[in-house]
Short mmCIF file of C-alpha atoms and ligand atoms in Angstrom, two decimals:
data_model
loop_
_atom_site.label_atom_id
_atom_site.label_comp_id
_atom_site.label_asym_id
_atom_site.label_seq_id
_atom_site.Cartn_x
_atom_site.Cartn_y
_atom_site.Cartn_z
CA MET B 1 -0.14 -0.09 -0.28
CA ASP B 2 1.40 3.60 -1.07
CA VAL B 3 -0.20 6.72 0.64
CA LYS B 4 0.51 9.90 -1.48
CA ILE B 5 0.91 13.39 1.16
CA LEU B 6 -1.11 16.67 -0.18
CA ASP B 7 -0.21 19.51 2.16
CA THR B 8 -2.56 22.07 2.31
CA THR B 9 -0.20 24.06 4.75
CA LEU B 10 -0.04 26.93 2.41
CA ARG B 11 -3.89 26.77 1.50
CA ASP B 12 -6.33 25.14 4.50
CA GLY B 13 -3.76 25.98 6.67
CA GLU B 14 -3.45 29.95 5.72
CA GLN B 15 -7.51 29.67 6.53
CA THR B 16 -6.76 29.03 9.72
CA PRO B 17 -8.14 32.43 12.19
CA GLY B 18 -4.83 35.25 12.39
CA VAL B 19 -3.17 33.95 9.68
CA SER B 20 -1.80 35.37 6.40
CA LEU B 21 1.24 34.21 4.92
CA THR B 22 3.71 37.09 2.32
CA PRO B 23 4.69 35.23 -0.50
CA ASP B 24 8.08 35.21 0.71
CA GLU B 25 6.98 32.86 3.66
CA LYS B 26 4.76 31.12 1.36
CA LEU B 27 7.88 30.24 -0.59
CA ARG B 28 10.28 29.56 2.35
CA ILE B 29 7.51 26.81 4.04
CA ALA B 30 6.72 25.06 0.25
CA ILE B 31 10.99 25.08 -0.31
CA LYS B 32 10.71 22.92 3.30
CA LEU B 33 7.63 20.94 2.54
CA ASP B 34 9.78 19.62 -0.61
CA GLU B 35 12.50 18.85 1.21
CA LEU B 36 9.97 17.29 3.50
CA GLY B 37 8.93 15.11 1.00
CA VAL B 38 5.35 16.01 0.55
CA ASN B 39 3.87 14.77 -2.83
CA ILE B 40 1.36 17.69 -3.90
CA ILE B 41 1.76 20.98 -2.36
CA GLU B 42 -1.55 23.10 -2.18
CA ALA B 43 -0.03 26.83 -2.47
CA GLY B 44 -3.03 28.50 -2.00
CA SER B 45 -6.20 29.76 -4.01
CA ALA B 46 -5.01 31.72 -7.07
CA ILE B 47 -8.34 33.71 -7.31
CA THR B 48 -8.14 35.15 -3.92
CA SER B 49 -5.81 38.13 -4.50
CA LYS B 50 -2.59 39.18 -6.38
CA GLY B 51 -0.32 38.82 -3.64
CA GLU B 52 -1.93 35.08 -3.21
CA ARG B 53 -1.14 34.59 -6.96
CA GLU B 54 2.28 35.89 -6.37
CA GLY B 55 2.76 33.62 -3.52
CA ILE B 56 1.99 30.77 -6.24
CA LYS B 57 3.70 31.77 -8.90
CA LYS B 58 7.08 32.28 -6.19
CA VAL B 59 6.61 28.41 -5.17
CA VAL B 60 6.15 27.21 -9.06
CA GLY B 61 8.92 29.18 -9.99
CA GLU B 62 10.96 27.32 -7.81
CA ASP B 63 11.11 23.99 -9.62
CA LEU B 64 10.33 21.97 -6.97
CA SER B 65 10.02 17.96 -6.74
CA ALA B 66 6.45 18.29 -5.36
CA GLU B 67 3.71 18.91 -7.49
CA ILE B 68 2.00 21.97 -7.23
CA CYS B 69 -1.33 22.77 -6.68
CA SER B 70 -4.30 25.34 -6.58
CA PHE B 71 -7.22 25.37 -5.15
CA ALA B 72 -10.24 26.28 -7.24
CA ARG B 73 -13.98 26.71 -7.03
CA ALA B 74 -15.62 25.37 -10.09
CA VAL B 75 -15.40 28.55 -12.30
CA LYS B 76 -13.55 29.24 -15.08
CA VAL B 77 -12.32 32.49 -13.50
CA ASP B 78 -10.61 30.22 -10.73
CA VAL B 79 -8.68 27.68 -12.87
CA ASP B 80 -8.24 30.74 -14.86
CA ALA B 81 -6.21 32.43 -11.87
CA ALA B 82 -4.59 28.57 -11.42
CA LEU B 83 -3.39 28.39 -15.03
CA GLU B 84 -1.80 32.17 -14.81
CA CYS B 85 0.26 31.04 -11.74
CA GLY B 86 1.63 28.27 -13.97
CA VAL B 87 0.52 25.65 -11.55
CA ASP B 88 0.30 21.70 -12.36
CA SER B 89 -2.64 20.99 -11.08
CA VAL B 90 -6.05 22.14 -9.63
CA HIS B 91 -7.79 20.93 -6.35
CA LEU B 92 -11.27 22.11 -7.82
CA VAL B 93 -14.21 22.12 -5.02
CA VAL B 94 -17.41 21.53 -5.67
CA PRO B 95 -19.86 21.58 -2.55
CA THR B 96 -22.43 18.44 -2.45
CA SER B 97 -24.63 18.13 0.68
CA ASP B 98 -27.99 19.76 -0.14
CA LEU B 99 -27.19 22.18 3.11
CA HIS B 100 -24.70 23.75 0.61
CA ILE B 101 -25.97 23.70 -2.25
CA GLU B 102 -29.40 24.98 -1.27
CA HIS B 103 -28.35 27.35 1.61
CA LYS B 104 -24.88 28.55 0.60
CA LEU B 105 -24.79 28.34 -3.56
CA ARG B 106 -28.43 28.57 -3.81
CA ARG B 107 -28.88 26.49 -6.72
CA THR B 108 -30.21 22.61 -7.10
CA ARG B 109 -28.27 19.39 -7.64
CA GLU B 110 -28.44 19.16 -11.16
CA GLU B 111 -26.84 22.63 -11.56
CA VAL B 112 -24.23 22.11 -9.56
CA LYS B 113 -23.07 18.90 -11.37
CA GLU B 114 -23.07 20.51 -15.01
CA GLN B 115 -20.98 23.22 -13.55
CA ALA B 116 -18.48 21.20 -12.30
CA ILE B 117 -18.27 19.16 -15.51
CA GLU B 118 -17.82 21.91 -17.42
CA THR B 119 -15.03 23.35 -15.44
CA ILE B 120 -13.14 20.43 -15.01
CA GLU B 121 -13.41 19.66 -18.99
CA TYR B 122 -12.18 23.62 -19.09
CA ALA B 123 -9.44 22.83 -16.92
CA VAL B 124 -8.61 19.13 -18.36
CA GLU B 125 -8.49 21.04 -22.47
CA ASN B 126 -5.69 23.86 -20.78
CA GLY B 127 -3.77 21.08 -19.40
CA LEU B 128 -4.37 20.91 -15.72
CA LEU B 129 -4.47 17.63 -13.35
CA VAL B 130 -7.37 17.99 -11.60
CA GLU B 131 -8.63 16.61 -8.38
CA LEU B 132 -12.04 17.08 -8.41
CA SER B 133 -13.24 17.39 -4.20
CA ALA B 134 -16.79 16.85 -2.88
CA GLU B 135 -16.87 19.63 -0.67
CA ASP B 136 -19.32 18.64 3.07
CA SER B 137 -19.11 15.08 1.28
CA THR B 138 -19.82 13.28 4.50
CA ARG B 139 -23.20 15.25 4.58
CA SER B 140 -23.89 14.66 0.77
CA ASP B 141 -26.39 11.86 -0.69
CA LEU B 142 -23.89 8.93 -1.65
CA GLU B 143 -25.68 8.49 -4.96
CA PHE B 144 -25.29 12.06 -5.86
CA LEU B 145 -21.93 12.25 -5.04
CA LYS B 146 -21.13 8.92 -6.91
CA GLN B 147 -23.21 10.03 -9.93
CA LEU B 148 -20.76 12.90 -9.61
CA PHE B 149 -17.14 11.62 -9.17
CA LYS B 150 -18.21 9.18 -12.22
CA GLU B 151 -19.34 12.19 -14.91
CA GLY B 152 -15.85 13.80 -13.64
CA ILE B 153 -13.67 11.14 -14.29
CA ASP B 154 -15.04 10.35 -17.39
CA ILE B 155 -14.45 14.06 -18.63
CA GLY B 156 -11.26 14.07 -17.15
CA ALA B 157 -10.96 14.23 -13.63
CA ASP B 158 -7.74 12.62 -12.47
CA ARG B 159 -8.48 12.21 -8.94
CA ILE B 160 -11.15 12.63 -6.64
CA CYS B 161 -11.64 13.74 -2.72
CA ALA B 162 -13.89 13.27 -0.50
CA CYS B 163 -14.10 16.09 2.25
CA ASP B 164 -15.18 15.98 5.53
CA THR B 165 -16.01 19.63 5.59
CA VAL B 166 -17.18 19.75 9.28
CA GLY B 167 -15.47 17.22 10.72
CA MET B 168 -18.69 14.62 11.55
CA LEU B 169 -17.09 11.68 10.62
CA THR B 170 -16.23 8.40 12.94
CA PRO B 171 -13.70 6.45 11.99
CA GLU B 172 -16.18 3.60 11.81
CA LYS B 173 -18.29 6.11 9.27
CA ALA B 174 -14.74 6.83 7.38
CA SER B 175 -14.14 3.08 7.05
CA SER B 176 -17.43 2.56 5.06
CA PHE B 177 -18.01 5.90 3.80
CA TYR B 178 -14.49 5.62 1.45
CA GLU B 179 -14.92 2.14 1.24
CA SER B 180 -18.17 2.91 -1.44
CA LEU B 181 -15.80 5.21 -3.05
CA LYS B 182 -12.77 3.77 -3.30
CA ASN B 183 -13.52 1.77 -7.01
CA LEU B 184 -14.57 4.51 -8.74
CA GLY B 185 -11.24 4.14 -11.32
CA LYS B 186 -9.07 6.89 -9.96
CA PRO B 187 -7.13 7.50 -6.69
CA LEU B 188 -9.67 8.92 -3.81
CA SER B 189 -8.28 11.35 -1.39
CA VAL B 190 -9.43 11.89 2.19
CA HIS B 191 -9.91 15.15 3.38
CA CYS B 192 -10.59 15.45 7.08
CA HIS B 193 -11.34 18.43 9.78
CA ASN B 194 -10.83 18.31 13.32
CA ASP B 195 -13.84 19.73 15.18
CA PHE B 196 -14.69 16.48 17.26
CA GLY B 197 -10.37 16.14 17.56
CA LEU B 198 -10.64 13.11 15.26
CA ALA B 199 -9.28 14.21 11.95
CA VAL B 200 -6.35 12.00 12.05
CA ALA B 201 -7.96 8.79 13.36
CA ASN B 202 -10.78 9.27 10.21
CA THR B 203 -7.97 9.77 7.87
CA LEU B 204 -6.01 6.79 9.06
CA SER B 205 -9.41 4.96 8.71
CA ALA B 206 -9.98 6.30 5.61
CA LEU B 207 -6.73 4.98 4.02
CA GLN B 208 -7.48 1.77 5.53
CA ALA B 209 -10.56 1.54 3.52
CA GLY B 210 -8.78 2.22 0.22
CA ALA B 211 -8.30 6.40 0.05
CA SER B 212 -4.74 6.37 -1.37
CA GLN B 213 -3.81 10.08 -0.52
CA ALA B 214 -3.98 12.16 2.65
CA HIS B 215 -4.82 15.60 2.98
CA VAL B 216 -3.15 17.23 6.07
CA THR B 217 -1.58 20.60 7.15
CA VAL B 218 1.85 20.64 9.53
CA ASN B 219 0.77 21.55 12.92
CA GLY B 220 -2.83 20.64 12.27
CA ILE B 221 -3.46 24.16 11.31
CA GLY B 222 -6.80 25.11 9.41
CA GLU B 223 -9.70 26.35 9.75
CA ARG B 224 -11.56 26.01 13.36
CA ALA B 225 -10.25 23.27 15.10
CA GLY B 226 -7.76 22.54 12.04
CA ASN B 227 -7.11 19.74 9.72
CA ALA B 228 -5.49 16.67 9.87
CA SER B 229 -2.11 16.69 11.26
CA LEU B 230 0.90 15.88 8.74
CA GLU B 231 2.95 14.41 11.57
CA GLU B 232 0.68 12.84 13.35
CA THR B 233 -0.86 10.69 10.40
CA VAL B 234 2.62 10.13 9.11
CA VAL B 235 3.76 8.82 11.78
CA ALA B 236 0.92 6.81 12.85
CA LEU B 237 0.91 5.10 9.77
CA TYR B 238 4.85 4.82 9.86
CA SER B 239 4.72 3.06 13.50
CA LEU B 240 0.91 1.31 14.15
CA TYR B 241 0.73 0.26 10.74
CA ASN B 242 3.52 -0.20 9.03
CA ILE B 243 2.98 1.97 5.94
CA GLU B 244 5.94 4.16 4.45
CA THR B 245 5.52 7.91 2.73
CA ASP B 246 7.78 9.31 0.66
CA ILE B 247 7.88 11.81 4.04
CA ASN B 248 11.59 11.97 5.89
CA ILE B 249 9.97 12.11 9.33
CA GLU B 250 13.14 12.94 11.02
CA MET B 251 12.84 16.22 9.42
CA LEU B 252 9.33 16.43 11.30
CA TYR B 253 9.80 18.63 14.37
CA GLU B 254 12.23 21.08 12.33
CA VAL B 255 9.24 21.36 9.73
CA SER B 256 6.95 21.85 12.68
CA ARG B 257 8.63 24.64 14.67
CA MET B 258 9.30 26.38 11.28
CA VAL B 259 5.43 26.69 10.65
CA SER B 260 4.93 27.76 14.16
CA ARG B 261 7.56 30.39 13.83
CA ILE B 262 6.00 31.73 10.66
CA THR B 263 2.20 31.35 10.86
CA GLY B 264 2.41 32.46 14.63
CA VAL B 265 -0.20 29.46 15.55
CA HIS B 266 1.48 28.47 19.02
CA LEU B 267 1.69 24.45 19.68
CA GLN B 268 0.28 23.66 22.75
CA PRO B 269 2.77 22.05 24.50
CA ASN B 270 1.35 18.50 24.57
CA LYS B 271 0.76 17.85 20.99
CA ALA B 272 1.45 14.40 19.83
CA ILE B 273 5.04 14.15 18.06
CA VAL B 274 6.02 17.37 18.25
CA GLY B 275 5.13 19.20 21.05
CA GLU B 276 7.24 20.72 23.51
CA ASN B 277 6.02 17.80 25.73
CA ALA B 278 6.04 14.72 23.27
CA PHE B 279 9.30 13.77 24.81
CA ALA B 280 9.15 15.16 27.96
CA HIS B 281 9.32 13.01 31.44
CA GLU B 282 8.69 14.16 34.43
CA SER B 283 7.75 11.62 37.24
CA GLY B 284 10.33 9.71 38.76
CA ILE B 285 9.30 6.40 37.77
CA HIS B 286 8.63 7.32 34.11
CA ALA B 287 11.34 8.78 33.81
CA ASP B 288 14.08 6.21 35.79
CA GLY B 289 12.44 3.96 33.23
CA VAL B 290 12.90 5.63 30.34
CA ILE B 291 16.70 6.03 31.55
CA LYS B 292 17.05 2.15 31.48
CA LYS B 293 15.08 1.60 28.25
CA ALA B 294 13.74 4.23 26.49
CA GLU B 295 10.57 2.15 25.48
CA THR B 296 9.18 1.53 28.41
CA TYR B 297 7.22 5.21 28.44
CA GLU B 298 8.45 6.57 24.87
CA PRO B 299 6.48 4.61 22.09
CA ILE B 300 9.12 6.05 19.60
CA THR B 301 11.94 7.50 19.89
CA PRO B 302 12.30 11.38 20.00
CA GLU B 303 15.66 10.48 17.48
CA LEU B 304 12.90 9.35 14.83
CA VAL B 305 10.88 12.53 14.52
CA GLY B 306 13.97 15.27 14.91
CA HIS B 307 12.87 16.12 18.28
CA LYS B 308 14.56 15.69 21.94
CA ARG B 309 13.82 13.57 24.94
CA ARG B 310 14.09 16.20 27.82
CA PHE B 311 13.96 15.57 31.57
CA VAL B 312 11.58 18.18 33.50
CA MET B 313 12.24 17.62 37.36
CA GLY B 314 9.20 19.12 39.47
CA LYS B 315 8.17 17.15 42.49
CA HIS B 316 7.86 13.70 41.03
CA VAL B 317 11.15 13.84 40.42
CA GLY B 318 13.56 10.87 41.33
CA SER B 319 16.79 11.29 43.37
CA HIS B 320 18.56 8.80 40.74
CA ILE B 321 17.73 11.45 37.77
CA ILE B 322 19.35 14.62 39.49
CA LYS B 323 22.40 12.62 40.31
CA LYS B 324 22.20 11.17 36.49
CA ARG B 325 22.08 15.22 34.98
CA ILE B 326 24.53 16.62 37.42
CA LYS B 327 27.12 14.04 36.39
CA GLU B 328 26.16 14.80 32.77
CA MET B 329 26.78 18.54 33.67
CA GLY B 330 30.26 17.73 34.43
CA LEU B 331 29.83 18.73 38.48
CA ARG B 332 30.76 17.11 41.62
CA VAL B 333 28.89 16.77 45.19
CA ASP B 334 28.99 14.89 48.34
CA ASP B 335 26.20 13.41 49.45
CA ARG B 336 25.37 16.64 52.23
CA GLN B 337 25.19 18.53 49.00
CA PHE B 338 23.23 16.71 47.38
CA HIS B 339 20.65 16.93 50.38
CA GLN B 340 20.03 20.21 50.02
CA ILE B 341 19.79 20.03 45.70
CA PHE B 342 17.23 17.79 46.05
CA THR B 343 15.44 19.47 49.17
CA ARG B 344 15.51 22.64 46.92
CA ILE B 345 14.29 21.08 43.78
CA LYS B 346 11.37 19.72 45.63
CA THR B 347 10.47 22.66 47.93
CA LEU B 348 10.45 24.19 44.01
CA GLY B 349 8.30 21.38 43.02
CA ASP B 350 5.74 21.77 45.78
CA LYS B 351 5.28 25.17 44.60
CA GLY B 352 4.30 24.63 41.31
CA LYS B 353 7.86 25.14 39.60
CA CYS B 354 9.10 22.96 37.60
CA VAL B 355 12.92 22.75 37.08
CA THR B 356 14.56 22.50 33.54
CA ASP B 357 17.99 21.64 33.23
CA VAL B 358 19.47 24.88 33.17
CA ASP B 359 17.74 25.13 36.36
CA LEU B 360 19.45 22.43 37.74
CA GLN B 361 22.56 23.62 36.32
CA ALA B 362 21.82 26.79 38.37
CA ILE B 363 20.71 25.42 41.95
CA THR B 364 23.76 23.16 41.59
CA GLU B 365 26.53 26.04 41.54
CA ASP B 366 24.90 27.76 43.98
CA VAL B 367 24.84 25.16 46.25
CA LEU B 368 28.27 24.28 45.39
CA GLY B 369 29.48 27.22 46.45
CA ILE B 370 27.50 28.88 49.16
CA MET B 371 28.52 25.38 51.03
CA ALA B 372 32.27 25.99 50.80
CA GLU B 373 33.19 27.53 54.00
CA LYS B 374 32.43 30.40 54.97
CA MET B 375 33.10 33.33 57.72
CA VAL B 376 29.99 35.42 57.54
CA GLU B 377 26.47 33.40 57.05
CA LEU B 378 22.90 34.89 57.37
CA GLU B 379 20.81 34.21 59.68
CA GLU B 380 17.63 36.49 60.00
CA LEU B 381 16.65 39.40 57.26
CA THR B 382 13.56 41.13 57.57
CA ILE B 383 12.54 43.26 54.89
CA VAL B 384 9.61 46.50 54.69
CA SER B 385 8.82 47.73 51.63
CA GLY B 386 6.04 49.40 50.28
CA ASN B 387 4.37 52.25 48.52
CA THR B 388 3.70 54.46 52.03
CA VAL B 389 7.14 53.28 54.02
CA THR B 390 11.09 53.46 53.39
CA PRO B 391 12.19 50.21 52.32
CA THR B 392 14.02 48.72 55.31
CA ALA B 393 15.83 45.69 55.79
CA SER B 394 16.95 44.60 59.45
CA LEU B 395 19.45 41.54 59.94
CA ARG B 396 21.42 39.36 61.68
CA LEU B 397 24.99 37.44 60.71
CA ASN B 398 26.86 35.45 61.76
CA ILE B 399 30.34 36.59 61.44
CA ASP B 400 33.13 34.74 61.95
CA ASN B 401 31.00 33.31 65.12
CA LYS B 402 30.01 36.59 66.36
CA GLU B 403 26.27 38.11 65.77
CA VAL B 404 26.16 41.45 64.48
CA HIS B 405 22.39 42.76 63.82
CA GLU B 406 21.93 45.74 61.19
CA ALA B 407 19.63 47.89 59.58
CA GLY B 408 19.76 49.88 56.02
CA ILE B 409 17.31 51.75 54.37
CA GLY B 410 17.31 52.07 50.41
CA ILE B 411 15.33 53.23 47.24
CA GLY B 412 14.27 49.83 47.11
CA PRO B 413 14.35 46.46 49.27
CA VAL B 414 16.64 44.80 47.27
CA ASP B 415 19.19 48.33 48.09
CA ALA B 416 18.16 48.21 51.56
CA ALA B 417 19.33 44.56 52.33
CA ILE B 418 22.51 45.20 50.29
CA VAL B 419 23.30 48.56 52.37
CA ALA B 420 22.55 46.36 55.73
CA VAL B 421 25.23 43.79 54.82
CA LYS B 422 27.57 46.41 54.09
CA LYS B 423 27.26 48.06 57.43
CA SER B 424 27.55 45.16 59.09
CA ILE B 425 30.79 43.65 57.19
CA LYS B 426 32.63 47.19 57.27
CA ASP B 427 34.34 46.42 60.59
CA PHE B 428 36.04 43.18 58.62
CA ALA B 429 36.85 44.23 54.89
CA ASP B 430 36.19 47.12 52.24
CA ILE B 431 33.90 46.03 49.51
CA GLU B 432 32.34 47.65 46.47
CA LEU B 433 29.93 46.06 44.68
CA GLU B 434 31.03 46.92 41.51
CA GLU B 435 28.37 45.41 39.63
CA TYR B 436 24.77 44.37 40.00
CA HIS B 437 22.87 41.84 37.16
CA VAL B 438 19.67 40.37 37.60
CA GLU B 439 18.23 37.50 35.84
CA ALA B 440 14.84 35.53 35.42
CA ILE B 441 16.12 31.96 34.84
CA THR B 442 13.03 30.72 32.87
CA GLY B 443 10.58 33.44 32.37
CA GLY B 444 7.44 33.93 34.43
CA THR B 445 6.83 36.19 38.02
CA ASP B 446 7.88 32.52 39.53
CA ALA B 447 10.80 31.99 37.71
CA LEU B 448 14.06 30.98 39.38
CA ILE B 449 16.47 34.61 39.61
CA ASP B 450 19.82 34.05 39.35
CA VAL B 451 21.72 37.34 40.37
CA VAL B 452 25.40 37.83 39.59
CA VAL B 453 27.63 40.42 41.61
CA LYS B 454 31.18 41.59 41.30
CA LEU B 455 32.30 42.64 44.02
CA LYS B 456 35.67 44.83 44.24
CA HIS B 457 38.53 44.26 47.23
CA ASP B 458 42.07 45.81 47.55
CA GLY B 459 41.96 46.12 43.69
CA ASN B 460 40.88 42.51 43.08
CA ILE B 461 37.53 42.00 41.74
CA VAL B 462 35.33 39.05 42.43
CA THR B 463 32.40 37.23 41.07
CA ALA B 464 29.84 35.46 42.64
CA ARG B 465 26.02 34.35 42.09
CA SER B 466 22.83 32.86 44.04
CA THR B 467 19.51 31.70 42.16
CA GLN B 468 16.74 31.75 44.38
CA PRO B 469 12.75 32.21 44.12
CA ASP B 470 13.01 35.57 45.76
CA ILE B 471 15.01 38.26 44.52
CA ILE B 472 15.78 39.80 47.68
CA MET B 473 17.23 36.50 48.84
CA ALA B 474 19.19 36.09 45.65
CA SER B 475 20.43 39.12 45.88
CA VAL B 476 21.80 39.03 49.11
CA GLU B 477 22.99 35.04 49.08
CA ALA B 478 25.02 36.44 46.37
CA TYR B 479 26.25 39.33 48.01
CA LEU B 480 27.13 37.09 50.97
CA SER B 481 29.09 34.70 49.10
CA GLY B 482 31.24 36.84 46.90
CA ILE B 483 32.33 38.53 50.64
CA ASN B 484 32.89 34.99 51.66
CA LYS B 485 35.09 34.06 48.99
CA ILE B 486 36.82 37.71 49.42
CA LEU B 487 37.50 37.00 53.22
CA SER B 488 38.72 33.21 52.72
CA THR B 489 41.37 34.56 50.46
CA ASN B 490 42.19 37.06 52.51
CA TYR B 491 42.42 34.29 55.74
CA VAL B 492 44.44 32.10 53.51
CA LYS B 493 46.64 34.90 52.71
CA LYS B 494 47.08 36.10 56.24
CA VAL B 495 48.22 32.48 57.35
CA LYS B 496 50.47 32.03 55.00
CA GLU B 497 51.79 35.53 55.51
CA GLY B 498 51.95 34.35 58.97
CA ASP B 499 49.73 36.92 60.92
CA LEU B 500 47.95 34.82 62.03
MN1 MN E 1 -10.86 21.86 4.23
#
């Protein structure tokens, strides 16, 4: 069995509410689709506008391997517009349900059929391949539908297509419906919409029943809930039905990202095959299983579709995963340090935050820094801030086993806290804050905050950092960590010089 793929990302996909592609964007996507191995690219609907024709012409001019197709209604002007663009074929769409014929076209079945036949003849005479497509075919009278297809084939249509325009098929109905259309003498296409989330299932069912070509879009974009998605259809065929297509499966993730970027239609993270979570594991048991043998919790490998496996560390994370990740980052921690890292990740998890690899690296480096021997330790910090008070900080530090209390005011809470710290250590060392840099690692107001400070002492610059969910704590800890570095260097120097 051989399944051909007609991609309509540039036509049905572009009809996604809010999506409009420039001619150059169409071209970029078409080049990628061709590289992906799509058999037919429906590049647009030539009658739509001058810009649309410009886009289709650019695609045609690229001399791609794929057949280039334009959508056309069963009217001469539409075929003329397609001819002007130089496409190979038209996807010639004729509404066949009484609902569409009576309420949309205000015609009779006979009138619609007659016009369709005339237009097919015109297109064929002018050298176009014709895919005769029945709109709303799944709510049409089956005998009328078959009659239209038969007459269309007699006059020269090369393929026929039955569209489930409002997505009302079920896999069972799709099976019997496409079965009844498969022996009309020409290849049969399936075109499914996703109003009930069944577009891919219905498409697969139709292909099993005898359709030989699927209309799909990248990421399943399209009108309303979209079309059958290319990546889901192709990978299901490959992995679950052992049916090959000409699609280079390992390009799917890349193509998905590109279409998402250009169209501005973002993917839900749990989108099958190409979603950001499609190969992400959080739970300790799952992640442990995947590390031991990927098949335990992955039906296909991410590499198959050009995606990446990702471990997300949240409250379900197991200690073995964290240990493994830290090791892979080239960092070494002892049991005491590991315990602190583990506790911090779990605490963040309980606050509803997930930790990525980047977060884990920052936390680990932070713990490695903090847990070095230190002379100055924060024991207590209180901040008062708001629009009617002067930002004030009071703190208690343990400096070389002596308790020091201090307070400070500043232009903001971070400034107040740093002022208080500076005052409390002024007897120990003359330290200047040279640089203060703050960054939210993963975005969002609940993100981990990474503070990097550069401190100057005796002409030397020391860099220190801290990563915490709280910006004030991150700032104070970074500052203290820098102070500790300076003091321990001084201490070592003094020991060497025999001062102590
Ligand atoms: Mn459609």
